[in-house]
XYZ file of C-alpha atoms in Angstrom:
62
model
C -4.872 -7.363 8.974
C -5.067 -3.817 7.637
C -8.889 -2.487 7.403
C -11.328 0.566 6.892
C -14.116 1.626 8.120
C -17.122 2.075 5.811
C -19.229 3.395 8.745
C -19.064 3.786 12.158
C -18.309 1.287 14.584
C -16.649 0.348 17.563
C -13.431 -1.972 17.610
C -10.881 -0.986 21.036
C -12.588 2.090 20.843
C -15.066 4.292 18.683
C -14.286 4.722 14.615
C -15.484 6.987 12.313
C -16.110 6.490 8.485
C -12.785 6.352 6.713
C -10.407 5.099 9.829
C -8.092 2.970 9.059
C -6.677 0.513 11.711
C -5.611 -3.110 12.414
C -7.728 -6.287 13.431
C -6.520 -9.480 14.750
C -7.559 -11.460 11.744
C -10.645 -12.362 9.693
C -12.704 -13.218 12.227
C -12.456 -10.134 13.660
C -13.823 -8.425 10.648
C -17.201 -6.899 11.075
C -19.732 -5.677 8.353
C -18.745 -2.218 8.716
C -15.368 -2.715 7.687
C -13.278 -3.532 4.555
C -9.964 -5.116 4.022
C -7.530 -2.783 3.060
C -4.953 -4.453 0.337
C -1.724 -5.483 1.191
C 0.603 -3.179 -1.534
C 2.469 -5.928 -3.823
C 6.498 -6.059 -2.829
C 8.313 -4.454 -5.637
C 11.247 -5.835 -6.929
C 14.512 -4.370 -5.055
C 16.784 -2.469 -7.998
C 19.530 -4.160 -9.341
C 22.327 -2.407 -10.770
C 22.026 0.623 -13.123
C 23.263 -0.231 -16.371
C 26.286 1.501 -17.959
C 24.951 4.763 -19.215
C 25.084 4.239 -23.512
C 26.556 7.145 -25.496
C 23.884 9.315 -27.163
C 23.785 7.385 -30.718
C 22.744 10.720 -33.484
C 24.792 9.664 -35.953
C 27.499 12.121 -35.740
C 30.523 12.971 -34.457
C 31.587 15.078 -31.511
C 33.011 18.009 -32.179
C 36.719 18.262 -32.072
């Protein structure tokens, strides 16, 4: 689990305000720390689709 610290504190060694580290799990989690969100998976691209000719209403020059 991905947190922060809000203040100082001491987890495997010393942290300062700001840190950001990993804990074992929630139990670990202390007071002067704050869960840092998991970023949601984005969608993996599909194919591009076929480019679409440019519609103005006229036509190309000759």
């Amino acid at each position: 689990m991905r947190v922060k610290a809000t203040a100082p504190g001491f987890y495997g060694s010393l942290r300062e305000v700001g840190d950001e580290f990993d804990i074992k799990g929630k139990e670990d989690l202390g007071n002067w720390m704050a869960e840092i969100a998991k970023p949601e998976a984005k969608a993996k691209p599909g194919p591009k689709p076929a480019a679409k000719p440019e519609e103005s209403g006229s036509l190309p020059d000759a």
